[in-house]
Coordinates of C-alpha atoms in Angstrom, one line a residue:
M153 CA -11.1 -38.1 18.8
G154 CA -8.7 -36.1 16.6
V155 CA -9.5 -34.1 13.5
S156 CA -9.4 -36.2 10.3
G157 CA -6.5 -35.5 7.9
R158 CA -8.7 -36.2 5.0
R159 CA -8.9 -33.3 2.5
T160 CA -11.6 -32.5 0.1
L161 CA -11.5 -30.7 -3.3
A162 CA -13.2 -27.7 -1.6
D163 CA -10.1 -27.5 0.7
E164 CA -7.6 -27.8 -2.1
Q165 CA -5.6 -24.7 -3.1
V166 CA -4.6 -23.9 -6.7
W167 CA -2.0 -21.6 -8.0
L168 CA -3.5 -19.5 -10.8
E169 CA -0.9 -17.9 -13.1
F170 CA -1.8 -15.0 -15.3
W171 CA -0.4 -12.1 -17.4
K172 CA -1.7 -8.6 -16.7
G173 CA -0.3 -5.1 -17.0
G174 CA 2.9 -6.3 -18.7
A175 CA 3.9 -8.7 -16.0
A176 CA 3.2 -12.3 -14.9
H177 CA 1.4 -12.8 -11.6
S178 CA 0.4 -15.8 -9.5
I179 CA -2.2 -16.2 -6.7
C180 CA -3.3 -19.1 -4.6
V181 CA -7.1 -19.6 -4.6
P182 CA -9.4 -22.3 -3.3
R183 CA -10.3 -24.8 -6.0
A184 CA -14.0 -24.3 -5.2
R185 CA -13.7 -20.7 -6.4
L186 CA -11.3 -21.3 -9.3
R187 CA -13.9 -20.9 -12.0
Q188 CA -15.1 -17.5 -10.6
W189 CA -11.5 -16.3 -10.2
R190 CA -10.8 -17.2 -13.9
L191 CA -13.9 -15.4 -15.1
D192 CA -13.1 -12.3 -13.0
L193 CA -9.5 -12.1 -14.2
I194 CA -10.5 -12.5 -17.9
A195 CA -13.1 -9.8 -17.5
D196 CA -10.4 -7.6 -16.0
G197 CA -8.2 -8.0 -19.0
A198 CA -5.8 -10.7 -17.8
V199 CA -4.5 -13.5 -19.9
L200 CA -4.5 -16.9 -18.1
I201 CA -1.3 -18.9 -18.3
R202 CA -2.1 -22.0 -16.2
S203 CA -3.4 -23.3 -13.0
V204 CA -1.5 -25.9 -10.8
S205 CA -2.5 -27.7 -7.7
A206 CA -0.7 -26.0 -4.7
E207 CA 0.4 -29.5 -3.5
V208 CA 2.0 -30.2 -6.9
A209 CA 3.7 -26.8 -7.0
V210 CA 5.5 -27.3 -3.6

C-alpha cells in the first residue's frame, strides 16, 4: 500500500508576511503553529501584513 496523498490542516504551510526593522519579511510556517508565530512576532515588535496559504502563493 502506498502513502495517501491526503493533506490535513496540520500539514498545510502558510506564508506569513510582516514588517520589522524597516523592511518587509516573509516566512513559511506550519498552519498548526500560525497563531503562536503571530503572537511571537507581535511581541517582538513586528507589524503583521498578511498570511497566505503556501498552495495559493505558488
